[in-house]
Amino acid sequence: MFRIGICDDEEAIRSEIEKIILQYSLQTIEEIEVFVFKSGEEICRFMQERQPLDLVFLDIELNMMNGVEVAGFIRDNLKNEAVQIVFVSAKDSYYQQLFDSRPMHFLHKPLAAEFVIKDIQKAMELSGKMGQVFLYKQGHATCRQPLKDIIYFESLGRQIKMATVKEDICFYGKLGDVTDFLKKYRFFATHKSYLVNYMHVIEFRQKELVMSNKIIIPVSRQKSSEVMNILLSYEKEGV
């Protein structure tokens, strides 16, 4: 469970951030719980009395107890260095004051959804709670599959077979579109018809890969050198 707090005295901003978070939660296997606060005093009481939050989007220009004071309370009074703080403001004049509270980021109003999502992802990475999913269609339903459980994809004409640790799943689509989305998650093509998950490769042979489910995946002659370089680069990274 990843717990996110939103503290802003403007209802429109609170609702906007909450909407972005809830939409993003559909794309990650990690459950996200959102807590909304209207004042600095409210979030301080919550964090003092209940389980700590993982990430806080904190408005600086709060009435009474402002965002800088809230951050100071979290760091100094609660001795909480684990929670990631993202300050939110329409002004740029606070940078120097924010340094002591060790924020993860500063977001400028009006907010851009892509930056809110990047901050959620970064906070999840720092907390070790990052979980990614692959979305695909079956009929009218949108389904989710954790990336860590996908072994490989195989193109079968108009359909794609997705081999997972539990079962094989077929859905309509183009392997090229899947490749474009997943290449940043250490999936790579070995052949025009195959896309594999590096984390499930257990053996590399000259013309084939052995996957964790014992299936042999062919490596085309054109892809052989590229596949070798990809595997070596991931090994050097200690993946």
CSV table of C-alpha atoms in Angstrom, one decimal:
chain,number,residue,atom,x,y,z
A,1,MET,CA,0.0,0.0,0.0
A,2,PHE,CA,1.3,3.4,-1.0
A,3,ARG,CA,-0.2,6.3,1.0
A,4,ILE,CA,-0.4,9.7,-0.5
A,5,GLY,CA,-1.4,12.9,1.3
A,6,ILE,CA,-2.7,16.0,-0.5
A,7,CYS,CA,-2.7,19.2,1.6
A,8,ASP,CA,-4.1,22.4,0.0
A,9,ASP,CA,-6.7,24.9,1.1
A,10,GLU,CA,-8.0,25.2,-2.4
A,11,GLU,CA,-10.7,22.6,-3.2
A,12,ALA,CA,-10.0,22.8,-6.9
A,13,ILE,CA,-6.3,21.9,-6.5
A,14,ARG,CA,-7.1,19.1,-4.0
A,15,SER,CA,-9.6,17.6,-6.5
A,16,GLU,CA,-7.2,18.0,-9.4
A,17,ILE,CA,-4.3,16.2,-7.7
A,18,GLU,CA,-6.6,13.5,-6.4
A,19,LYS,CA,-8.1,12.8,-9.9
A,20,ILE,CA,-4.6,12.5,-11.4
A,21,ILE,CA,-3.6,10.1,-8.6
A,22,LEU,CA,-6.7,7.9,-9.0
A,23,GLN,CA,-6.2,7.7,-12.8
A,24,TYR,CA,-2.6,6.7,-12.4
A,25,SER,CA,-3.5,4.1,-9.8
A,26,LEU,CA,-5.2,2.1,-12.6
A,27,GLN,CA,-1.8,1.7,-14.2
A,28,THR,CA,0.2,0.3,-11.3
A,29,ILE,CA,-0.1,-3.0,-9.3
A,30,GLU,CA,0.7,-1.1,-6.1
A,31,GLU,CA,-2.5,-0.1,-4.2
A,32,ILE,CA,-2.7,3.6,-3.6
A,33,GLU,CA,-4.6,5.2,-0.8
A,34,VAL,CA,-5.2,8.9,-0.9
A,35,PHE,CA,-5.8,11.2,2.1
A,36,VAL,CA,-7.0,14.8,1.6
A,37,PHE,CA,-6.4,17.7,4.0
A,38,LYS,CA,-7.6,21.3,4.0
A,39,SER,CA,-5.0,22.7,6.5
A,40,GLY,CA,-1.5,22.2,7.8
A,41,GLU,CA,-2.8,21.6,11.3
A,42,GLU,CA,-5.0,18.7,9.9
A,43,ILE,CA,-2.2,16.8,8.2
A,44,CYS,CA,0.1,17.3,11.2
A,45,ARG,CA,-2.5,15.8,13.5
A,46,PHE,CA,-3.1,12.9,11.1
A,47,MET,CA,0.6,12.1,10.8
A,48,GLN,CA,1.1,12.3,14.5
A,49,GLU,CA,-1.8,10.0,15.4
A,50,ARG,CA,-1.8,7.5,12.5
A,51,GLN,CA,0.5,5.6,10.2
A,52,PRO,CA,2.9,7.9,8.3
A,53,LEU,CA,2.4,8.8,4.6
A,54,ASP,CA,4.7,7.8,1.8
A,55,LEU,CA,4.3,11.0,-0.2
A,56,VAL,CA,2.8,14.4,0.5
A,57,PHE,CA,1.8,17.1,-2.1
A,58,LEU,CA,2.0,20.1,0.1
A,59,ASP,CA,0.8,23.6,-0.7
A,60,ILE,CA,3.1,26.3,0.6
A,61,GLU,CA,0.6,29.2,0.9
A,62,LEU,CA,-1.7,27.5,3.5
A,63,ASN,CA,-3.6,29.7,6.0
A,64,MET,CA,-2.4,29.7,9.6
A,65,MET,CA,0.3,26.9,9.5
A,66,ASN,CA,1.9,27.2,6.1
A,67,GLY,CA,3.5,24.4,4.1
A,68,VAL,CA,7.1,25.3,5.1
A,69,GLU,CA,6.0,25.0,8.8
A,70,VAL,CA,4.2,21.7,8.1
A,71,ALA,CA,7.4,20.3,6.4
A,72,GLY,CA,9.4,21.4,9.4
A,73,PHE,CA,7.1,19.7,11.8
A,74,ILE,CA,7.3,16.4,9.8
A,75,ARG,CA,11.1,16.5,9.7
A,76,ASP,CA,11.9,18.0,13.1
A,77,ASN,CA,9.1,17.1,15.4
A,78,LEU,CA,8.1,13.7,14.0
A,79,LYS,CA,11.6,12.9,12.9
A,80,ASN,CA,10.2,11.5,9.7
A,81,GLU,CA,12.7,11.5,6.9
A,82,ALA,CA,11.0,8.7,5.0
A,83,VAL,CA,8.0,10.6,3.6
A,84,GLN,CA,8.7,12.4,0.3
A,85,ILE,CA,7.5,16.0,0.2
A,86,VAL,CA,6.5,17.7,-3.0
A,87,PHE,CA,5.8,21.4,-2.5
A,88,VAL,CA,3.1,23.1,-4.6
A,89,SER,CA,3.0,26.8,-5.2
A,90,ALA,CA,2.2,29.5,-7.8
A,91,LYS,CA,5.2,31.5,-6.7
A,92,ASP,CA,9.0,30.8,-7.2
A,93,SER,CA,10.2,32.9,-4.3
A,94,TYR,CA,10.3,30.1,-1.7
A,95,TYR,CA,13.2,28.0,-3.0
A,96,GLN,CA,15.7,29.0,-0.3
A,97,GLN,CA,13.2,28.5,2.5
A,98,LEU,CA,12.4,24.9,1.3
A,99,PHE,CA,16.0,23.6,1.4
A,100,ASP,CA,16.0,22.6,5.1
A,101,SER,CA,12.9,20.4,4.8
A,102,ARG,CA,14.6,18.3,2.1
A,103,PRO,CA,11.8,18.2,-0.4
A,104,MET,CA,11.8,15.7,-3.3
A,105,HIS,CA,10.4,18.3,-5.8
A,106,PHE,CA,8.7,21.6,-6.3
A,107,LEU,CA,5.6,21.8,-8.6
A,108,HIS,CA,4.4,25.1,-10.0
A,109,LYS,CA,0.7,25.9,-10.3
A,110,PRO,CA,-1.1,25.4,-12.6
A,111,LEU,CA,-0.2,21.8,-12.3
A,112,ALA,CA,0.7,19.5,-15.2
A,113,ALA,CA,-0.5,15.9,-14.8
A,114,GLU,CA,2.7,14.4,-16.2
A,115,PHE,CA,4.8,16.0,-13.5
A,116,VAL,CA,2.5,14.8,-10.7
A,117,ILE,CA,2.8,11.3,-12.1
A,118,LYS,CA,6.6,11.5,-12.4
A,119,ASP,CA,6.7,12.5,-8.7
A,120,ILE,CA,4.5,9.6,-7.7
A,121,GLN,CA,6.7,7.2,-9.7
A,122,LYS,CA,9.9,8.7,-8.2
A,123,ALA,CA,8.5,8.4,-4.6
A,124,MET,CA,7.5,4.8,-5.3
A,125,GLU,CA,11.0,4.0,-6.5
A,126,LEU,CA,12.6,5.6,-3.4
A,127,SER,CA,10.2,3.7,-1.2
A,128,GLY,CA,10.7,0.4,-3.1
A,129,LYS,CA,7.0,0.2,-3.9
A,130,MET,CA,7.2,0.7,-7.6
A,131,GLY,CA,4.9,-1.7,-9.6
A,132,GLN,CA,4.2,-1.5,-13.3
A,133,VAL,CA,1.5,-3.2,-15.3
A,134,PHE,CA,0.7,-3.9,-18.9
A,135,LEU,CA,-2.8,-3.0,-20.1
A,136,TYR,CA,-4.5,-4.9,-22.9
A,137,LYS,CA,-8.0,-5.3,-24.2
A,138,GLN,CA,-10.1,-8.5,-24.2
A,139,GLY,CA,-13.5,-7.8,-25.7
A,140,HIS,CA,-14.8,-4.6,-24.1
A,141,ALA,CA,-12.7,-5.1,-20.9
A,142,THR,CA,-9.4,-3.5,-20.1
A,143,CYS,CA,-7.1,-6.0,-18.3
A,144,ARG,CA,-3.9,-5.5,-16.3
A,145,GLN,CA,-0.9,-7.8,-16.1
A,146,PRO,CA,2.1,-7.2,-13.8
A,147,LEU,CA,5.2,-6.8,-15.9
A,148,LYS,CA,7.2,-8.9,-13.6
A,149,ASP,CA,5.0,-11.9,-14.4
A,150,ILE,CA,5.2,-11.6,-18.2
A,151,ILE,CA,7.8,-14.0,-19.7
A,152,TYR,CA,7.4,-13.1,-23.4
A,153,PHE,CA,5.1,-12.0,-26.2
A,154,GLU,CA,4.6,-13.8,-29.5
A,155,SER,CA,3.0,-12.4,-32.6
A,156,LEU,CA,0.3,-14.7,-34.1
A,157,GLY,CA,-1.1,-12.8,-37.1
A,158,ARG,CA,-3.6,-10.3,-35.8
A,159,GLN,CA,-3.3,-11.6,-32.3
A,160,ILE,CA,-0.5,-11.5,-29.7
A,161,LYS,CA,0.2,-14.3,-27.2
A,162,MET,CA,1.4,-13.2,-23.9
A,163,ALA,CA,3.1,-15.9,-21.9
A,164,THR,CA,3.0,-15.3,-18.1
A,165,VAL,CA,4.1,-17.3,-15.1
A,166,LYS,CA,0.5,-18.6,-14.7
A,167,GLU,CA,-1.0,-18.9,-18.2
A,168,ASP,CA,-0.9,-17.9,-21.8
A,169,ILE,CA,-3.2,-15.0,-22.8
A,170,CYS,CA,-4.2,-14.0,-26.3
A,171,PHE,CA,-5.4,-10.5,-27.3
A,172,TYR,CA,-5.7,-8.5,-30.5
A,173,GLY,CA,-2.9,-6.0,-31.2
A,174,LYS,CA,0.4,-5.3,-33.0
A,175,LEU,CA,3.7,-6.5,-31.5
A,176,GLY,CA,5.4,-3.2,-32.6
A,177,ASP,CA,3.1,-1.2,-30.4
A,178,VAL,CA,3.8,-3.5,-27.4
A,179,THR,CA,7.5,-3.2,-28.1
A,180,ASP,CA,7.4,0.6,-28.2
A,181,PHE,CA,5.7,0.7,-24.8
A,182,LEU,CA,7.8,-2.0,-23.0
A,183,LYS,CA,11.3,-1.4,-24.2
A,184,LYS,CA,12.0,0.9,-21.3
A,185,TYR,CA,11.1,-1.9,-18.9
A,186,ARG,CA,13.8,-4.3,-20.2
A,187,PHE,CA,11.8,-6.1,-22.8
A,188,PHE,CA,13.5,-6.6,-26.1
A,189,ALA,CA,12.9,-8.2,-29.5
A,190,THR,CA,14.8,-11.3,-30.5
A,191,HIS,CA,13.0,-11.8,-33.7
A,192,LYS,CA,10.2,-10.0,-35.7
A,193,SER,CA,7.7,-12.2,-33.9
A,194,TYR,CA,9.0,-12.3,-30.3
A,195,LEU,CA,9.4,-9.8,-27.5
A,196,VAL,CA,11.0,-11.1,-24.3
A,197,ASN,CA,11.3,-10.0,-20.6
A,198,TYR,CA,15.0,-9.9,-19.7
A,199,MET,CA,14.2,-10.9,-16.1
A,200,HIS,CA,12.9,-14.3,-17.4
A,201,VAL,CA,15.9,-15.1,-19.6
A,202,ILE,CA,17.8,-18.0,-17.9
A,203,GLU,CA,20.2,-19.0,-20.8
A,204,PHE,CA,21.5,-17.4,-24.0
A,205,ARG,CA,22.6,-19.6,-26.8
A,206,GLN,CA,23.9,-18.6,-30.2
A,207,LYS,CA,20.5,-18.7,-32.0
A,208,GLU,CA,18.0,-18.9,-29.1
A,209,LEU,CA,17.1,-17.9,-25.5
A,210,VAL,CA,15.9,-20.3,-22.8
A,211,MET,CA,13.1,-18.6,-20.8
A,212,SER,CA,12.1,-19.3,-17.2
A,213,ASN,CA,9.2,-21.5,-18.3
A,214,LYS,CA,11.7,-23.6,-20.3
A,215,ILE,CA,10.4,-22.3,-23.6
A,216,ILE,CA,13.0,-21.8,-26.4
A,217,ILE,CA,12.8,-18.4,-28.1
A,218,PRO,CA,14.5,-18.0,-31.4
A,219,VAL,CA,17.0,-15.2,-32.0
A,220,SER,CA,17.2,-14.1,-35.7
A,221,ARG,CA,20.5,-13.7,-37.4
A,222,GLN,CA,19.8,-10.0,-37.8
A,223,LYS,CA,19.1,-9.6,-34.1
A,224,SER,CA,21.9,-11.8,-32.7
A,225,SER,CA,24.5,-9.1,-32.1
A,226,GLU,CA,21.9,-6.7,-30.8
A,227,VAL,CA,20.6,-9.2,-28.3
A,228,MET,CA,24.1,-10.1,-27.1
A,229,ASN,CA,24.8,-6.4,-26.5
A,230,ILE,CA,21.5,-5.9,-24.6
A,231,LEU,CA,22.2,-8.8,-22.3
A,232,LEU,CA,25.7,-7.7,-21.6
A,233,SER,CA,24.6,-4.1,-20.8
A,234,TYR,CA,21.9,-5.4,-18.4
A,235,GLU,CA,24.4,-7.7,-16.7
A,236,LYS,CA,26.8,-4.8,-16.2
A,237,GLU,CA,24.0,-2.8,-14.6
A,238,GLY,CA,23.5,-5.6,-12.2
A,239,VAL,CA,19.9,-6.0,-13.0
